PDB file of C-alpha atoms in Angstrom:
ATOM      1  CA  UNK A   1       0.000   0.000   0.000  1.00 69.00           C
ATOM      2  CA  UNK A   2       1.328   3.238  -0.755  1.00 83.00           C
ATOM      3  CA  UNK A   3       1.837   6.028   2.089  1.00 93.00           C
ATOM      4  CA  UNK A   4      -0.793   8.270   2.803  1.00 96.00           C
ATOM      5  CA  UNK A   5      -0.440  11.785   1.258  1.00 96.00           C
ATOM      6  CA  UNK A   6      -1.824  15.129   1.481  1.00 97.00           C
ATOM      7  CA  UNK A   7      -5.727  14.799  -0.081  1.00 97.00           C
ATOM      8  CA  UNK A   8      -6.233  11.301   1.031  1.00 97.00           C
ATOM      9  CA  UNK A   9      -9.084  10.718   3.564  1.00 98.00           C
ATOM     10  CA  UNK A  10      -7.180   8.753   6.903  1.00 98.00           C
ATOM     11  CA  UNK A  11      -8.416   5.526   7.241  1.00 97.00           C
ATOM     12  CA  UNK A  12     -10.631   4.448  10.215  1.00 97.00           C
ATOM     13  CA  UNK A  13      -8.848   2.304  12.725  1.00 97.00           C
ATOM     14  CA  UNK A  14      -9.291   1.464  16.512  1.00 98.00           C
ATOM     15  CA  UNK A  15      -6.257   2.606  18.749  1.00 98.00           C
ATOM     16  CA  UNK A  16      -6.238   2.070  22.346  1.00 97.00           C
ATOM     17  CA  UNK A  17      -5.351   4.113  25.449  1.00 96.00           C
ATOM     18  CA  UNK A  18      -6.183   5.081  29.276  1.00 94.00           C
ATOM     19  CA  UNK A  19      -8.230   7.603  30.606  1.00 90.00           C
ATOM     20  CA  UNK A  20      -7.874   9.555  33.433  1.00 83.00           C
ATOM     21  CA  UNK A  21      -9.689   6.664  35.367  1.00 87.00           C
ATOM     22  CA  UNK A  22      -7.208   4.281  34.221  1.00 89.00           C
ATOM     23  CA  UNK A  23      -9.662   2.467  32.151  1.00 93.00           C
ATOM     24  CA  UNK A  24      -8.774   0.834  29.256  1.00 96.00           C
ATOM     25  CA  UNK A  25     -10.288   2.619  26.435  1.00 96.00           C
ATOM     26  CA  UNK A  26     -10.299   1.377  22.077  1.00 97.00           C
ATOM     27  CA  UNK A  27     -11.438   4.089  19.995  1.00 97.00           C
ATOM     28  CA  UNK A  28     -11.930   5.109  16.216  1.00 98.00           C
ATOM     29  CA  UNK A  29      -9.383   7.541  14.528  1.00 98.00           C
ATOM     30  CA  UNK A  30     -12.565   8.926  12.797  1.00 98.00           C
ATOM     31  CA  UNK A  31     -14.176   9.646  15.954  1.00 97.00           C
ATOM     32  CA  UNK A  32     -11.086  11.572  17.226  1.00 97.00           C
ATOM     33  CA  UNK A  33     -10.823  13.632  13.726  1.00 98.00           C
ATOM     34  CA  UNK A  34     -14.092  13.817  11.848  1.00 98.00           C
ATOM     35  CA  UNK A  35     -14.971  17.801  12.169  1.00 98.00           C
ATOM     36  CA  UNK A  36     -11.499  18.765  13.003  1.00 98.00           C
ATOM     37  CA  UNK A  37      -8.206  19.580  12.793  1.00 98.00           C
ATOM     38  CA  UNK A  38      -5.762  17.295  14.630  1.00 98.00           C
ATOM     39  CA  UNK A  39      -2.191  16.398  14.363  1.00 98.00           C
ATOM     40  CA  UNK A  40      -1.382  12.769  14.046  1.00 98.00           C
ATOM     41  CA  UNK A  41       2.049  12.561  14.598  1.00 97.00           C
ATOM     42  CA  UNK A  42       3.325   8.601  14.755  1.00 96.00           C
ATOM     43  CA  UNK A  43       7.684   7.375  16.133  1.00 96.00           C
ATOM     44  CA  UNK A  44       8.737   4.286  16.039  1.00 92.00           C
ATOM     45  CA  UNK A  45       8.652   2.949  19.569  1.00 89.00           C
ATOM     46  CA  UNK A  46       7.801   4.434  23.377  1.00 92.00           C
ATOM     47  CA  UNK A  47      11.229   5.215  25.215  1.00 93.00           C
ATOM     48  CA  UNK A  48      13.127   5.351  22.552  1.00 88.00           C
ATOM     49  CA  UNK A  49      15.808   7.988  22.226  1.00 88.00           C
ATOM     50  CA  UNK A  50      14.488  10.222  19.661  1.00 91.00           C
ATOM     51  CA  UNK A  51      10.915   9.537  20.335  1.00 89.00           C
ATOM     52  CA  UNK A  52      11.342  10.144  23.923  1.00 91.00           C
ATOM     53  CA  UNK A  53      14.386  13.167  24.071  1.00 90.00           C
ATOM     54  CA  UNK A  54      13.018  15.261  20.765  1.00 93.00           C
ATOM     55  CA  UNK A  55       9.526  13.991  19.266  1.00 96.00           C
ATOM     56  CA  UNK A  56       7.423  13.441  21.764  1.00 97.00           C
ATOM     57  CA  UNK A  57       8.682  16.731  23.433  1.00 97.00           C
ATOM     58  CA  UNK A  58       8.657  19.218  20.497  1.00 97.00           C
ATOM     59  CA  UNK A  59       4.614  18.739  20.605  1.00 98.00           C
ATOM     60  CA  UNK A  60       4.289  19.027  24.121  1.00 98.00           C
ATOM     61  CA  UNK A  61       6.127  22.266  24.463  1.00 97.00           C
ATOM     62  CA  UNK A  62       4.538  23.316  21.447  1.00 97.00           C
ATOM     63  CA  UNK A  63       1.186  22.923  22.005  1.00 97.00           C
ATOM     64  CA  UNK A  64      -0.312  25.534  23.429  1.00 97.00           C
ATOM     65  CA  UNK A  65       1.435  27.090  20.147  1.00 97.00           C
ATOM     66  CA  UNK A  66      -0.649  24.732  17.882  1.00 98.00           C
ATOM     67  CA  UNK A  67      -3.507  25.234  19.452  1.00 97.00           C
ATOM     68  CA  UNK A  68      -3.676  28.910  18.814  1.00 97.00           C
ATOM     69  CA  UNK A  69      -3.201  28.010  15.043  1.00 97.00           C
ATOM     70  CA  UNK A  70      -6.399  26.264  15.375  1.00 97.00           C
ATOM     71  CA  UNK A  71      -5.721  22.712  16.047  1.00 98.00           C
ATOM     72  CA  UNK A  72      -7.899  20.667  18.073  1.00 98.00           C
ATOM     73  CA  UNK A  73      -6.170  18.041  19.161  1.00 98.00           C
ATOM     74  CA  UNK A  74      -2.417  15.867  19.134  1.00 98.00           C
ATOM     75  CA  UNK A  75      -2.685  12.541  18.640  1.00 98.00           C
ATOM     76  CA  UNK A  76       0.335  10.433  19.487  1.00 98.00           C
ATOM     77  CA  UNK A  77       0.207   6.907  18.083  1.00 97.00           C
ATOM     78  CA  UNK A  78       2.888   3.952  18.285  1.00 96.00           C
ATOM     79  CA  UNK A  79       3.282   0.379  17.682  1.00 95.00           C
ATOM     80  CA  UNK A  80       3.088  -0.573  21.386  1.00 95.00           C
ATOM     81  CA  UNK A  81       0.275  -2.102  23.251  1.00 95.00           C
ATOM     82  CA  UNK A  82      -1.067   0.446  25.909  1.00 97.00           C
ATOM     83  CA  UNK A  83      -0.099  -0.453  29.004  1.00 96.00           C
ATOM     84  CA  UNK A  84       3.636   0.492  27.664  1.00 96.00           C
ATOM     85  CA  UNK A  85       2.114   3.868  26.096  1.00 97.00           C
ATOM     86  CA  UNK A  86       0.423   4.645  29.492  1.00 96.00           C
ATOM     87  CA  UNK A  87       3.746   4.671  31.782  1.00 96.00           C
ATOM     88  CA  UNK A  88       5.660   6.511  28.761  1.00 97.00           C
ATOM     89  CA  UNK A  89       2.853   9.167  28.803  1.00 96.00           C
ATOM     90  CA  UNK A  90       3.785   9.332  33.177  1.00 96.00           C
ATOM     91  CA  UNK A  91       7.386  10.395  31.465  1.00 97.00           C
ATOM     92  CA  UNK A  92       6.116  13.511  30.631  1.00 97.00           C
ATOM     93  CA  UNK A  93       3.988  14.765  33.683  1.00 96.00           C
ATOM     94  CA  UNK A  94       3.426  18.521  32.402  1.00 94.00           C
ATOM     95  CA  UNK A  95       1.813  16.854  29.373  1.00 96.00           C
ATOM     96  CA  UNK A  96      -1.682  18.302  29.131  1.00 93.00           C
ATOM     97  CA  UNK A  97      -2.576  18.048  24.856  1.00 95.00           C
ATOM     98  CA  UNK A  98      -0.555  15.259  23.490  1.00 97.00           C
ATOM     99  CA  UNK A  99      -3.067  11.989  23.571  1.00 97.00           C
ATOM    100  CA  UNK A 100      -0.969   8.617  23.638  1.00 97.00           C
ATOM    101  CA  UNK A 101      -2.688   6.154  21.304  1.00 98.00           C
ATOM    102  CA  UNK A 102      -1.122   2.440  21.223  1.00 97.00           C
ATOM    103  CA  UNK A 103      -1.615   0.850  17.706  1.00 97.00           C
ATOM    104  CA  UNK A 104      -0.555  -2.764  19.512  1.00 94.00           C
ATOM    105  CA  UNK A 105      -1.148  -4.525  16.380  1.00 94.00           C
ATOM    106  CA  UNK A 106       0.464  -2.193  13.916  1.00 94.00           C
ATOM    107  CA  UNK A 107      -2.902  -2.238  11.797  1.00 96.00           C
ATOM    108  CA  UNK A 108      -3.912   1.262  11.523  1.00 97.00           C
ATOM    109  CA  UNK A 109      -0.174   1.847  10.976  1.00 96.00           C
ATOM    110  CA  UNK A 110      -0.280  -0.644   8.215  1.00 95.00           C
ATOM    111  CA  UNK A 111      -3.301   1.406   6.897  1.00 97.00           C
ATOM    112  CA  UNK A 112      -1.839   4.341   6.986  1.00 97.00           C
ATOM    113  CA  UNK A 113       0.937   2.626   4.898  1.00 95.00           C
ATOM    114  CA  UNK A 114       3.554   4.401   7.370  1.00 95.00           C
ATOM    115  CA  UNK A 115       5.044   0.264   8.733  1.00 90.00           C
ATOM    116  CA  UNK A 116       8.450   0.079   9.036  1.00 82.00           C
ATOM    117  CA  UNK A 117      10.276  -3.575   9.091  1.00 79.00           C
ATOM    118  CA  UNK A 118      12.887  -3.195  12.020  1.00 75.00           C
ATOM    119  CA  UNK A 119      13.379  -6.796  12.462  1.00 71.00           C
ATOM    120  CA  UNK A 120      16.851  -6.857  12.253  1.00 77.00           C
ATOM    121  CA  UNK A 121      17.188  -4.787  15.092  1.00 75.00           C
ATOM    122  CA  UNK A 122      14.767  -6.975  17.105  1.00 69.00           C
ATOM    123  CA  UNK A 123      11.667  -4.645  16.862  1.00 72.00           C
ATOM    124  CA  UNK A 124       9.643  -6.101  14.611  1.00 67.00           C
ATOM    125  CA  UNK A 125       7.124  -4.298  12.333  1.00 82.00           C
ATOM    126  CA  UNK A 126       6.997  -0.453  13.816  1.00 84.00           C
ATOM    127  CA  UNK A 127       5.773   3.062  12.159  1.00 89.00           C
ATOM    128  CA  UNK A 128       7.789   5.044  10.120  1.00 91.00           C
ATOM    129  CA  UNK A 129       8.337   8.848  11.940  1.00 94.00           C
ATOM    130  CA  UNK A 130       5.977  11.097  10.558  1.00 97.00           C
ATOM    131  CA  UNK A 131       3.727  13.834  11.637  1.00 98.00           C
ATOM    132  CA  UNK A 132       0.169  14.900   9.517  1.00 98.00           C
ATOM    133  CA  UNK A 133      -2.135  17.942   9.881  1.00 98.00           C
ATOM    134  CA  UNK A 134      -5.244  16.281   8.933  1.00 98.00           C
ATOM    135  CA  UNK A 135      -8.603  18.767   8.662  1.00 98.00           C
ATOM    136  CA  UNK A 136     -11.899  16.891   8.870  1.00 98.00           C
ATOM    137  CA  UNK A 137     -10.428  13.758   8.504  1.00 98.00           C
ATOM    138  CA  UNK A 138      -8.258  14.919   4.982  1.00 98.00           C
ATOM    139  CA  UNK A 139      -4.594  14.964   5.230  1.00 98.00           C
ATOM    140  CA  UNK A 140      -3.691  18.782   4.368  1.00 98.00           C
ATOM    141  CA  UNK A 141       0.366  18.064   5.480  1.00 97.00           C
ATOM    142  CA  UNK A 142       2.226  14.854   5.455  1.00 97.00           C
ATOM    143  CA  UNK A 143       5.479  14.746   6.767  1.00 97.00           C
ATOM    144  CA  UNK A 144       7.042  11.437   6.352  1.00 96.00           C
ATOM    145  CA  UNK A 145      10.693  10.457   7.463  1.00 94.00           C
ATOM    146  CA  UNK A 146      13.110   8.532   5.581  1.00 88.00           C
ATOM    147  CA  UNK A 147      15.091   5.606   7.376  1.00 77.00           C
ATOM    148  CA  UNK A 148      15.742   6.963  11.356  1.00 78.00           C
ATOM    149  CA  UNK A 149      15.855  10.438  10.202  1.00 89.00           C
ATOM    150  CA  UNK A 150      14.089  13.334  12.081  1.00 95.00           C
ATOM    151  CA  UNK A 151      13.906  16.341   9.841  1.00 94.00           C
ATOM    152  CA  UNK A 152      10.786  17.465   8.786  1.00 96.00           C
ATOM    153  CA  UNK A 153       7.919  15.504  11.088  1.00 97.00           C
ATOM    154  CA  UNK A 154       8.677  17.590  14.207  1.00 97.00           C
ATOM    155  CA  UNK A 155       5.988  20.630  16.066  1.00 97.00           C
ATOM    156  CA  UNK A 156       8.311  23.321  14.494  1.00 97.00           C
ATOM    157  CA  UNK A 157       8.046  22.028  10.876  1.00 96.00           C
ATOM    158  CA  UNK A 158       3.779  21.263  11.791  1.00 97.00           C
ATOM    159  CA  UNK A 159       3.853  25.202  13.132  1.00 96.00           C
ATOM    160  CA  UNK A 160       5.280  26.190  10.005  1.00 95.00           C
ATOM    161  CA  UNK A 161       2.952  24.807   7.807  1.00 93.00           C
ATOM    162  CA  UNK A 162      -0.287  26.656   9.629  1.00 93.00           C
TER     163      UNK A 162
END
């Protein structure tokens, strides 16, 4: 499947997570984005250096920034089941916007067309880095890395493109 670009319509997918209560919670992408404008932003894997010292931490600080742009919400999703993407999220306890999504399966990654094989490194099937401003659920920016890079899917680059 080829990557998602800027026009396409995200796919629907469920993603997982805990709320406040600590309940186990799947929801739809669509319900998250449909009359929006979100940020889905995905990294390869929770506690990770990048993801964890520069991603994940460019949107946080930066969201109050995005917000006044107009953007609803910041959707973090990675392949990791959610009990791993609930203590990461802990990591980052002045975290108020960024929602941690686990996609344990890899599907809606898959469906995004964002996988990435890290196998030989002993990861297994993981997303590609990339970040997407996506309006009513059609991608208007999609910022997709090559190989480990981090050049262009980070807040700053989203900011510049509102």
């Amino acid at each position: 499947m080829a990557p998602i670009s800027v026009g396409d319509v995200i796919p629907d997918g469920t993603l997982s997570y805990f709320d406040g209560e600590n309940n186990l919670q799947n929801v739809s992408v669509h319900s998250l984005a449909a009359g929006k404008k979100v940020i889905l932003f995905g990294v390869p894997g929770a506690f990770t250096p990048t993801c964890s010292l520069k991603h994940v931490p460019g949107f946080i600080e930066k969201s109050e920034e995005l917000k006044s742009k107009g953007v609803d919400d910041i959707l973090l999703i990675s392949v990791n089941d959610p009990f791993v993407m609930r203590e990461w999220a802990k990591t980052y306890p002045d975290n108020k916007q960024v929602k941690f999504l686990a996609d344990g399966t890899a599907a809606y990654t898959h469906a995004l067309g964002l996988q990435l094989d890290l196998s030989e490194k002993g990861l297994g099937t993981r997303s590609r880095r990339f970040a997407l401003l996506v309006d009513d659920l059609k991608v208007k920016v999609a910022n997709v890395e090559s190989g480990g890079e981090f050049t262009i899917s980070s807040a700053d680059e989203v900011l510049k493109a509102l």
